[in-house]
CSV table of C-alpha atoms in Angstrom, one decimal:
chain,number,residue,atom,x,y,z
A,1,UNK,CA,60.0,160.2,46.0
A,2,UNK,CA,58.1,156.8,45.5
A,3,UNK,CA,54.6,156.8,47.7
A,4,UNK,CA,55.5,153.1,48.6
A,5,UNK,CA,58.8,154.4,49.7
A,6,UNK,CA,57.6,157.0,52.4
A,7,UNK,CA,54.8,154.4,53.3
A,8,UNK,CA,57.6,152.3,54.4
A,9,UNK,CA,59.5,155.0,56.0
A,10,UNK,CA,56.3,155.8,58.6
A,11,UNK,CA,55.7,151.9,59.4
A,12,UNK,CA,59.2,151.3,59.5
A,13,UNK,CA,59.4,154.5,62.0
A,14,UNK,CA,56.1,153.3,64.1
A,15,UNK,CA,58.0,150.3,64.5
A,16,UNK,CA,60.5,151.0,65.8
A,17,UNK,CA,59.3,153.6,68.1
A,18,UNK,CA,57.2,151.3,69.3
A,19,UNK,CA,60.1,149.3,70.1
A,20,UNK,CA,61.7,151.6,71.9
A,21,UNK,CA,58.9,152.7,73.9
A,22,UNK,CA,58.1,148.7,75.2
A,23,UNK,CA,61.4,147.9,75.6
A,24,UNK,CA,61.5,151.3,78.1
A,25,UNK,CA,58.6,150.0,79.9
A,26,UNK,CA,59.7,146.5,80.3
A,27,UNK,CA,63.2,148.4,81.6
A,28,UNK,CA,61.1,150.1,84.4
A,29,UNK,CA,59.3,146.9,85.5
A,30,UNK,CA,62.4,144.7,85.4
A,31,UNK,CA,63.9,144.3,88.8
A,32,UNK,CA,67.3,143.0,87.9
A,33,UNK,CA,69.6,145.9,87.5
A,34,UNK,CA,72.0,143.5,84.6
A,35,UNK,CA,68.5,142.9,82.3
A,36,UNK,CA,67.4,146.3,83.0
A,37,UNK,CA,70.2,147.5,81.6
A,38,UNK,CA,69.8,145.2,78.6
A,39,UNK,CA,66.3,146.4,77.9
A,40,UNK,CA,67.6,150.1,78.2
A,41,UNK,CA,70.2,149.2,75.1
A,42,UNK,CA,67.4,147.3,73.3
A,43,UNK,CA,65.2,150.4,73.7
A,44,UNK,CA,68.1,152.8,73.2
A,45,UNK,CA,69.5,151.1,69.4
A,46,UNK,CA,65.3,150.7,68.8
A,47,UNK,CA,65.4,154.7,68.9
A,48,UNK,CA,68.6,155.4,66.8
A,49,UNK,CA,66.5,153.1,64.0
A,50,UNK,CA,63.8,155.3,64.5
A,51,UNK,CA,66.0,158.1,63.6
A,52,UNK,CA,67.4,156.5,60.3
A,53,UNK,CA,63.8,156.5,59.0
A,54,UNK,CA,62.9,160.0,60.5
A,55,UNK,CA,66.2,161.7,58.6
A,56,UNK,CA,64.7,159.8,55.4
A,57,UNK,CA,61.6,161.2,55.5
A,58,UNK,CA,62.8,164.5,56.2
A,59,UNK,CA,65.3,163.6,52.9
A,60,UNK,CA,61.9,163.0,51.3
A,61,UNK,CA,60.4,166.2,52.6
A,62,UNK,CA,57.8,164.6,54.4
A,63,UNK,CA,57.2,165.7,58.5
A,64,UNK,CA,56.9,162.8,60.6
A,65,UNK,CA,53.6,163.4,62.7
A,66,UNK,CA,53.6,163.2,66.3
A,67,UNK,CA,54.6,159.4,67.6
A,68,UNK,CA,51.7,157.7,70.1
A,69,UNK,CA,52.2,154.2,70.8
A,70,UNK,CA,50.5,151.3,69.4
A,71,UNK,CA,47.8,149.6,71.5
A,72,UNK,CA,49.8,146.8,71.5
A,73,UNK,CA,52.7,148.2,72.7
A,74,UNK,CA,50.7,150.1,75.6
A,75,UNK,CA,48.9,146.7,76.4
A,76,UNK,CA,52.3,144.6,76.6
A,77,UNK,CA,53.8,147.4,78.4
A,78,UNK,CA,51.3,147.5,81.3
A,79,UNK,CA,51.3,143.6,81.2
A,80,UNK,CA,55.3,143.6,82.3
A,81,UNK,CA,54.9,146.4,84.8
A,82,UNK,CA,51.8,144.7,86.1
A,83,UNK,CA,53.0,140.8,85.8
A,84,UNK,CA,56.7,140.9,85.8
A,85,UNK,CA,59.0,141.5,82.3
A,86,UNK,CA,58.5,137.9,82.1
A,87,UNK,CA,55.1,137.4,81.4
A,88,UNK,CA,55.5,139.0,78.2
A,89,UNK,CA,58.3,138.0,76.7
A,90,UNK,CA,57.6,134.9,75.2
A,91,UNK,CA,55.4,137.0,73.1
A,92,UNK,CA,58.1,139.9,72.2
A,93,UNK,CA,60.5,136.9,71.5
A,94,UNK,CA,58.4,135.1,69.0
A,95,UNK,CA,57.4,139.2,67.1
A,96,UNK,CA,61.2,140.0,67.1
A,97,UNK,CA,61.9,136.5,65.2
A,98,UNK,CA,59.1,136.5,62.9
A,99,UNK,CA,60.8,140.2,61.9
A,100,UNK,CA,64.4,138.9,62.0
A,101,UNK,CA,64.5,139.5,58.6
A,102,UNK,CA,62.3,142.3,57.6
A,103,UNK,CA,64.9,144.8,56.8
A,104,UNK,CA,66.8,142.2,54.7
A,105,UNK,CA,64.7,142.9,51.2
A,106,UNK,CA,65.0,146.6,51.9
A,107,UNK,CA,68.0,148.0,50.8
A,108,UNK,CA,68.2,151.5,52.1
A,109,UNK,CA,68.1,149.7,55.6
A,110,UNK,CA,71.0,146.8,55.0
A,111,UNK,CA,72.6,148.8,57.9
A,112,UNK,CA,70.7,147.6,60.7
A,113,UNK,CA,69.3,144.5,59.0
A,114,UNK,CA,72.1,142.5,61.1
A,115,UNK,CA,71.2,144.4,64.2
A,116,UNK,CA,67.8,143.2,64.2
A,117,UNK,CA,68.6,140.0,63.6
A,118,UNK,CA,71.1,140.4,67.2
A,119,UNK,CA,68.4,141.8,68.8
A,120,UNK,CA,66.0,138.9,67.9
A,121,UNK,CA,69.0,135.9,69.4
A,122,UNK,CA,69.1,138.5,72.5
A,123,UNK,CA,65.5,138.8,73.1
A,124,UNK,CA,65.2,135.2,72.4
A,125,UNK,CA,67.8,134.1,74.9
A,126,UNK,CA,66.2,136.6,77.5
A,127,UNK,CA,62.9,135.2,77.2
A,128,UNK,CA,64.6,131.6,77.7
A,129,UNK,CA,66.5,132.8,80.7
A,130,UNK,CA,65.8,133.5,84.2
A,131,UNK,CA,66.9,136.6,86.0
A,132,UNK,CA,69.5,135.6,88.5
A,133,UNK,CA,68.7,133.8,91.8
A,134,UNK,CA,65.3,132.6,90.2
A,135,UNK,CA,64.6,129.7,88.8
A,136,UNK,CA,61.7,129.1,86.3
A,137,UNK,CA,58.8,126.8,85.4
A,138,UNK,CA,60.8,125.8,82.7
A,139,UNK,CA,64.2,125.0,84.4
A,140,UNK,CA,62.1,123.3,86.6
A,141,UNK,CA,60.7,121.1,83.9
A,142,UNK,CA,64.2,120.3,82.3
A,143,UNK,CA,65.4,119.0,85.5
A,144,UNK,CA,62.5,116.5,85.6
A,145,UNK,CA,62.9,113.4,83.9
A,146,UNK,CA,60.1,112.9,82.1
A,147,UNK,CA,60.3,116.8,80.5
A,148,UNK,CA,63.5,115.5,78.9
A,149,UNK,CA,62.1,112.1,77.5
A,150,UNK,CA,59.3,114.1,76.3
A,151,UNK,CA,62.1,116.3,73.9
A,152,UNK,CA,63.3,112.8,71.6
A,153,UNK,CA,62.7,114.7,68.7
A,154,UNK,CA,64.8,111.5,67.0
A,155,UNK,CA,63.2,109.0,68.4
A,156,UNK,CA,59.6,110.6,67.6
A,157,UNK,CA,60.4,111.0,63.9
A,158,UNK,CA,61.7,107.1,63.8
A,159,UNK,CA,58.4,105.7,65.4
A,160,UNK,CA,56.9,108.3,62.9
A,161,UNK,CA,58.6,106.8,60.0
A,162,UNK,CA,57.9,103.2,61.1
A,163,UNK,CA,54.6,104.4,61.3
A,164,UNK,CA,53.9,105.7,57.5
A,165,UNK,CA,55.5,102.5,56.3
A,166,UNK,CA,53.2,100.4,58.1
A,167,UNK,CA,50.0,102.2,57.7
A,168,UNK,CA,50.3,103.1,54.0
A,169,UNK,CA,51.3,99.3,53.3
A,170,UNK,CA,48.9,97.7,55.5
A,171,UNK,CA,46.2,99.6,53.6
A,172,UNK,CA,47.3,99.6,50.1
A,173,UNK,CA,47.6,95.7,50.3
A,174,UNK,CA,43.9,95.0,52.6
A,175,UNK,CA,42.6,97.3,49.5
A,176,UNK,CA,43.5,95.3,46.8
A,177,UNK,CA,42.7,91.6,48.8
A,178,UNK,CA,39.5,93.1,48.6
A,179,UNK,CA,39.5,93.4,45.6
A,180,UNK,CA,39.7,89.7,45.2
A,181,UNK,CA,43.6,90.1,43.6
A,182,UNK,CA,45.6,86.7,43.4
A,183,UNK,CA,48.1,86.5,46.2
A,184,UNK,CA,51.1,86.8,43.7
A,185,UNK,CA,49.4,90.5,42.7
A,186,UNK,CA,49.1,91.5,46.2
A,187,UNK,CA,53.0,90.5,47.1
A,188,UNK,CA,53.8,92.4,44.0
A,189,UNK,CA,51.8,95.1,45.2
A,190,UNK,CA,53.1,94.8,48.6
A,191,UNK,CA,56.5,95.1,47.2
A,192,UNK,CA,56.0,97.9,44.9
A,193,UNK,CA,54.3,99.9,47.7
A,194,UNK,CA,57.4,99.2,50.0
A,195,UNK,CA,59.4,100.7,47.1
A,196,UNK,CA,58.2,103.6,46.0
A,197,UNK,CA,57.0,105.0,49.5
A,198,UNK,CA,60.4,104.1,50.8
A,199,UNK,CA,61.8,106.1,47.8
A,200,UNK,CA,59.6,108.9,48.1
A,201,UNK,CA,60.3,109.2,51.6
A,202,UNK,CA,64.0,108.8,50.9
A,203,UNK,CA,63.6,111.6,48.6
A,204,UNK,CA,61.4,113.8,50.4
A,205,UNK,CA,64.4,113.6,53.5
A,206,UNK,CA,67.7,114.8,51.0
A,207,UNK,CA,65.7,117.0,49.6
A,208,UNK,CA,64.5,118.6,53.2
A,209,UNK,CA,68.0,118.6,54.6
A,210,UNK,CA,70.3,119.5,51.3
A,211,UNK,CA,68.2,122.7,51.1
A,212,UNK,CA,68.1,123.4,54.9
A,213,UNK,CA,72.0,122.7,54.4
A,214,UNK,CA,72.5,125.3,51.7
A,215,UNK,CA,69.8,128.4,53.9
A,216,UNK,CA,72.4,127.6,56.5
A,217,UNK,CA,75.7,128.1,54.7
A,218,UNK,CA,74.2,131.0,52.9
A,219,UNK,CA,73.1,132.8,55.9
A,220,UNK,CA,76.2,132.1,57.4
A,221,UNK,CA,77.9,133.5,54.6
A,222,UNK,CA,75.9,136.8,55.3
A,223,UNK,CA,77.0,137.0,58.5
A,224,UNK,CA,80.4,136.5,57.7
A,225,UNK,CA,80.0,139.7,55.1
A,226,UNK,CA,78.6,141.7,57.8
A,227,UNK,CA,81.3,140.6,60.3
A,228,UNK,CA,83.7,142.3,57.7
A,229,UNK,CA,81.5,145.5,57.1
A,230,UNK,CA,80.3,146.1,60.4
A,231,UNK,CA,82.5,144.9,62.3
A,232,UNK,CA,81.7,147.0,65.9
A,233,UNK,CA,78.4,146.6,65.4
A,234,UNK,CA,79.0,143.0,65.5
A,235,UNK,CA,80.9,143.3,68.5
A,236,UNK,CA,78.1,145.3,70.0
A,237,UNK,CA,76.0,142.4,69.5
A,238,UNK,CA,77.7,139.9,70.8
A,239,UNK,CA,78.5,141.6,74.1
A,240,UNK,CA,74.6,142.0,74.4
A,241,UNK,CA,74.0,138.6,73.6
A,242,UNK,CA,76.3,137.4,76.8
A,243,UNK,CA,74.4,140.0,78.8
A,244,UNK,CA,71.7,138.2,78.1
A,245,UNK,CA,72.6,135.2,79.2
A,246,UNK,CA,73.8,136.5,82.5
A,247,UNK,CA,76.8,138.0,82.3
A,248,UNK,CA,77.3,141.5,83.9
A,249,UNK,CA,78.4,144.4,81.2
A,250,UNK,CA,82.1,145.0,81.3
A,251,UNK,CA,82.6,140.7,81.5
A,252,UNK,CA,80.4,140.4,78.3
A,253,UNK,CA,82.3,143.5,76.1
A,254,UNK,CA,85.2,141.6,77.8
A,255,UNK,CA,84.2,138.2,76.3
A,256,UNK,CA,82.9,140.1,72.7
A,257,UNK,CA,86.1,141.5,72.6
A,258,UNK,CA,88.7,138.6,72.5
A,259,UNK,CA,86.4,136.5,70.3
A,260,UNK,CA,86.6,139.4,67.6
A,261,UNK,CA,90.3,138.9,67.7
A,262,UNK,CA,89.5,135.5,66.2
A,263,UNK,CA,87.4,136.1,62.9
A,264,UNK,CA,86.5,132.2,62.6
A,265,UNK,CA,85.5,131.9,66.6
A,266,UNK,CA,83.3,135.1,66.0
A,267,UNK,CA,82.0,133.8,63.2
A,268,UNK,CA,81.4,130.5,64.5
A,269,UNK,CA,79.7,132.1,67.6
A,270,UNK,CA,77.5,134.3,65.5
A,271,UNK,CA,76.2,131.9,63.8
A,272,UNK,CA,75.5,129.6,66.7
A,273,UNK,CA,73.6,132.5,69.3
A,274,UNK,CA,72.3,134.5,66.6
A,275,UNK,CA,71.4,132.2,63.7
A,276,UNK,CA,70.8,129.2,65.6
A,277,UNK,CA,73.0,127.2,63.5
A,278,UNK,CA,75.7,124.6,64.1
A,279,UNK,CA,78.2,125.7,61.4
A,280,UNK,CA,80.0,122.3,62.4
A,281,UNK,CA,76.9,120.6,61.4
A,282,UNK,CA,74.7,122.3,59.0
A,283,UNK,CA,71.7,120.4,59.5
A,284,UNK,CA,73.3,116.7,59.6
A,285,UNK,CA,73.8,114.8,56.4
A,286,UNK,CA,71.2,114.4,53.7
A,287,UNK,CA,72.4,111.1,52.8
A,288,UNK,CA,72.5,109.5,56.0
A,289,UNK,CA,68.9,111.1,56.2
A,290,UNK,CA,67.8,109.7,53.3
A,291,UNK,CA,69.0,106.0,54.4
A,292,UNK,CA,67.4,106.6,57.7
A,293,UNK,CA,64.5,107.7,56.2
A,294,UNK,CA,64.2,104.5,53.1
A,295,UNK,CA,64.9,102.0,55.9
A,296,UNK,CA,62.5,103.3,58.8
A,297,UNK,CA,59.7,103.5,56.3
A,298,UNK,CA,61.0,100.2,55.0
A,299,UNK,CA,60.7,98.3,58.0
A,300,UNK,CA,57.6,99.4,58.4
A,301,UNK,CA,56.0,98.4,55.0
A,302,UNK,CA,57.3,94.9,55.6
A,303,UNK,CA,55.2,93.7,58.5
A,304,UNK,CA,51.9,93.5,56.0
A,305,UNK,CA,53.5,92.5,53.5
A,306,UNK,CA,56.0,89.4,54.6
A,307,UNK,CA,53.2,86.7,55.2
A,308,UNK,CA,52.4,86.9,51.6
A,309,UNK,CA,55.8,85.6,50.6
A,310,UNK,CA,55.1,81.9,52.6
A,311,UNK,CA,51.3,81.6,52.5
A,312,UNK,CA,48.3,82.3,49.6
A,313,UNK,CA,45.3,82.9,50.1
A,314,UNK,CA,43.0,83.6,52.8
A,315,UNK,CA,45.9,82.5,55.9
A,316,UNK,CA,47.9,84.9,53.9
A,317,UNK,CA,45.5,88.1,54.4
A,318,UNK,CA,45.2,86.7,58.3
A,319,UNK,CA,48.6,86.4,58.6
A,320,UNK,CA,49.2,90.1,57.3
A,321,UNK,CA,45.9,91.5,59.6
A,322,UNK,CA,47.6,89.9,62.6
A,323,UNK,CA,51.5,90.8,61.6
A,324,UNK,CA,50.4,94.9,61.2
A,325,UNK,CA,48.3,94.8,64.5
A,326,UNK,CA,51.4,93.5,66.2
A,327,UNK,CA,53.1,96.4,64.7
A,328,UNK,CA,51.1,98.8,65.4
A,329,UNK,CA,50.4,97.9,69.1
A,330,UNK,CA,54.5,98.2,68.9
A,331,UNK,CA,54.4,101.7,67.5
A,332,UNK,CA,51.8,102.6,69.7
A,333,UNK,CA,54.0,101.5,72.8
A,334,UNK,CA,56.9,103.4,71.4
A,335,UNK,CA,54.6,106.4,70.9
A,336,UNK,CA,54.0,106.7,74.6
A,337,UNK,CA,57.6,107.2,75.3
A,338,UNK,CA,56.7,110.9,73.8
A,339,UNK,CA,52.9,111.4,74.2
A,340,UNK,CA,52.7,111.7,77.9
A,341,UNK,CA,49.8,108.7,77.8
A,342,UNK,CA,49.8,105.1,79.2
A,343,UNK,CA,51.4,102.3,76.9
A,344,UNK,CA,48.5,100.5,76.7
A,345,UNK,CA,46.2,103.1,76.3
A,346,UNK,CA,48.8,104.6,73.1
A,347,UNK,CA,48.9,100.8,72.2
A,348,UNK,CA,45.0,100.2,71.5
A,349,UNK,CA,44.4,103.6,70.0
A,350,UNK,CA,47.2,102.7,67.5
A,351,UNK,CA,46.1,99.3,66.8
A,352,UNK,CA,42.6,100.3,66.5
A,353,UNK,CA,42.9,103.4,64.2
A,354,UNK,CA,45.1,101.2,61.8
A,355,UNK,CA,43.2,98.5,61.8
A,356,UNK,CA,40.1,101.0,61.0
A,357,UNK,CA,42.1,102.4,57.8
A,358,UNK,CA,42.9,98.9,56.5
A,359,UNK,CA,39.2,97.9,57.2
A,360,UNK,CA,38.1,101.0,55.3
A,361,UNK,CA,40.3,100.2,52.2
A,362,UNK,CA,39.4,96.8,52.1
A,363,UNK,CA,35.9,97.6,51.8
A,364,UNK,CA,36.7,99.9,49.1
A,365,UNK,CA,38.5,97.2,47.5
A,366,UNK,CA,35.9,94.7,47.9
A,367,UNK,CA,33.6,97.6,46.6
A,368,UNK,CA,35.7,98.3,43.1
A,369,UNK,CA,36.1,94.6,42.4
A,370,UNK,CA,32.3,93.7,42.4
A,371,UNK,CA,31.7,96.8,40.7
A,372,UNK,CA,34.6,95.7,37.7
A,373,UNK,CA,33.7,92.2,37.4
C-alpha cells in the first residue's frame, strides 16, 4: 500500500469524525426538534464515511489510533451550545462548500463524493434558514427596501461597465493631448481606444459565460450519472434538503419520493438545490453578454472622445474634460443606487478620482512629448 494512500485514509477519517462529532454537538444545542433531527442525519452519514476509510485502512493493515477531536471542532462545538447552532453555521456552511468537491479526484471515494456535495446544499440552506417561528437578521434585511436595492447585481456591473469605458478613454486620450498630438491623432486614438477595449471587453464576457456554461452542463451531467448509479442515495438527499428548508421528515421523503418518479424533475431539482444551477438557464447567453458588454463599455468611451469629431484644438480637449466629468458625476450618481452613500457625495468622489487619472496621464503625456521632441 502507497504511504500517500493511507495518509489520505487518516485525514480523510479525522474528517469526517470530526464531522460527526460537531454536527452531534450542534444536535444537542439545537432547540428545534425538525433541525435537530437534521443534524443527527448529518452527523449520523458523517460516521458511516468515517467507516469507509476505517475498513480501508484496516484493508491496508494499518490500526486507526484512537479519534480526539480537532480543536476546531471542540471550539465550534462549544460556540453552538453556548451561542445558539446558529452562530456557527455560517462558518460550517462556507467549510462544507469549499470541500464540496474533495472526494471528486479520489477515486476509491466516488461513493460518497455526491453525498458530500448534498450535505454541502443542506448545510447551506440551513445556515440561510431560520428555525421555525423565528425570524432572522437577515429576513429582516430582505424585507427592507433598501437591502433589496442594495442586491442589483445587474445594474452594478452596467454602471461598472460604463465606468471602464469612460475612465480608460478619458485617460488614454488627456495622455496623448499632452503629448501635443494633432486633434485628428487624438480622435483616431479616441476611436481606436473605443474599439479595442470594447472588444476586449466583449471578449473577456463570452469567454466568462461560455465556460461557466459548459462547468454547468458538465456538472449537471455528473449528477445526472449519479442519479442513475445511486439512485436512493439521491433520494436520501433530497428528502434532507426539504428538511432543511422546513419541512417535517415524513412530508420531505414524501416530496423526495414523487420527484424520483420523474427522472428530469429530479434532475432538474438536483441541480437547482444542490448545484446552484438553473439548468433552464445555464448562466444566461454569452452572446447577449458579449453585446451587453461591447455596448456598455462603448457608451462609455464615447463621452471623451465625441467633442473631438466637431471641434480641434484646445475647445476640443475642454470640451472632452467637461463631457467625461459629466459622465462621471452620472456614474457616480448611479453608483449610489448600490453603495449605501449619498448621490452627491458618490458623485464628487467619482468625478474627482477620474478627473485625477486623466490629470495624471496628461502630465505623463506632456512629459513624453517634451522629452521626444
Amino acid at each position: 500500500m502507497v504511504t500517500d494512500d493511507i495518509r489520505r485514509y487518516q485525514t480523510n477519517l479525522r474528517d469526517e469524525l470530526d464531522g460527526a462529532a460537531l454536527y452531534t454537538a450542534i444536535a444537542e444545542a439545537e432547540p428545534d426538534p425538525l433541525r435537530k433531527d437534521l443534524f443527527l442525519q448529518l452527523a449520523q452519514a458523517e460516521a458511516r464515511h468515517a467507516e469507509l476509510w476505517r475498513a480501508k485502512l484496516a484493508e491496508a493493515g494499518v490500526k486507526a489510533t484512537p479519534y480526539v477531536p480537532s480543536f476546531r471542532t471542540r471550539l465550534l462545538g462549544k460556540l453552538a451550545q453556548r451561542f445558539g447552532p446558529r452562530f456557527v453555521m455560517p462558518t460550517i456552511a462556507a467549510a462544507e462548500f469549499a470541500d464540496r468537491n474533495k472526494y471528486a479526484i479520489q477515486a476509491d471515494a466516488r461513493s460518497i463524493s455526491a453525498e458530500e456535495r448534498g450535505h454541502a446544499a443542506i448545510v447551506q440552506e440551513m445556515a440561510r434558514t431560520s428555525p421555525r417561528g423565528t425570524v432572522s437578521g437577515a429576513d429582516i434585511a430582505r424585507a427592507e427596501p433598501w437591502h433589496r436595492g442594495a442586491s442589483g447585481n445587474n445594474l452594478r456591473a452596467a454602471v461598472l461597465g460604463v465606468n471602464d469605458g469612460l475612465v480608460s478613454n478619458f485617460c488614454l486620450i488627456m495622455g496623448v493631448a499632452g503629448a501635443g498630438a494633432d486633434s485628428r491623432i487624438i480622435l483616431l486614438t479616441g476611436l481606436a481606444g473605443l474599439i479595442a477595449g470594447a472588444c476586449s471587453m466583449a471578449l473577456g464576457e463570452w469567454l466568462s459565460v461560455t465556460n461557466a456554461r459548459e462547468l454547468a452542463s458538465t456538472q449537471i451531467a455528473k449528477e445526472a450519472e449519479e442519479l442513475e448509479q445511486t439512485p436512493q442515495a439521491e433520494q436520501h438527499e433530497l428528502a434532507l434538503i426539504y428538511q432543511a428548508k422546513g419541512l417535517p421528515k415524513p412530508e420531505a421523503e414524501r416530496i423526495a419520493a414523487e420527484l424520483m418518479r420523474n427522472k428530469k424533475a429530479a434532475l432538474d431539482t438536483l441541480a437547482r438545490e444542490e448545484l446552484g444551477i438553473d439548468p433552464g438557464e445555464l448562466g444566461g447567453s454569452a452572446l447577449a453578454a458579449a453585446v451587453t458588454s461591447f455596448a456598455l463599455f462603448a457608451a462609455g468611451a464615447v463621452c471623451p472622445v465625441a467633442p473631438f469629431i466637431l471641434l480641434h484644438g484646445a475647445p476640443a480637449i475642454i470640451a472632452s474634460i467637461a463631457a467625461s466629468a459629466v459622465a462621471l458625476c452620472g456614474v457616480g450618481v448611479l453608483t449610489s443606487l448600490f453603495n449605501g452613500r449619498g448621490a452627491w457625495f458618490s458623485a464628487a468622489r467619482q468625478t474627482l478620482f477620474g478627473c485625477a487619472a486623466a490629470a495624471l496621464t496628461y502630465g505623463i503625456g506632456t512629459a513624453l512629448g517634451v522629452s521626444l521632441s
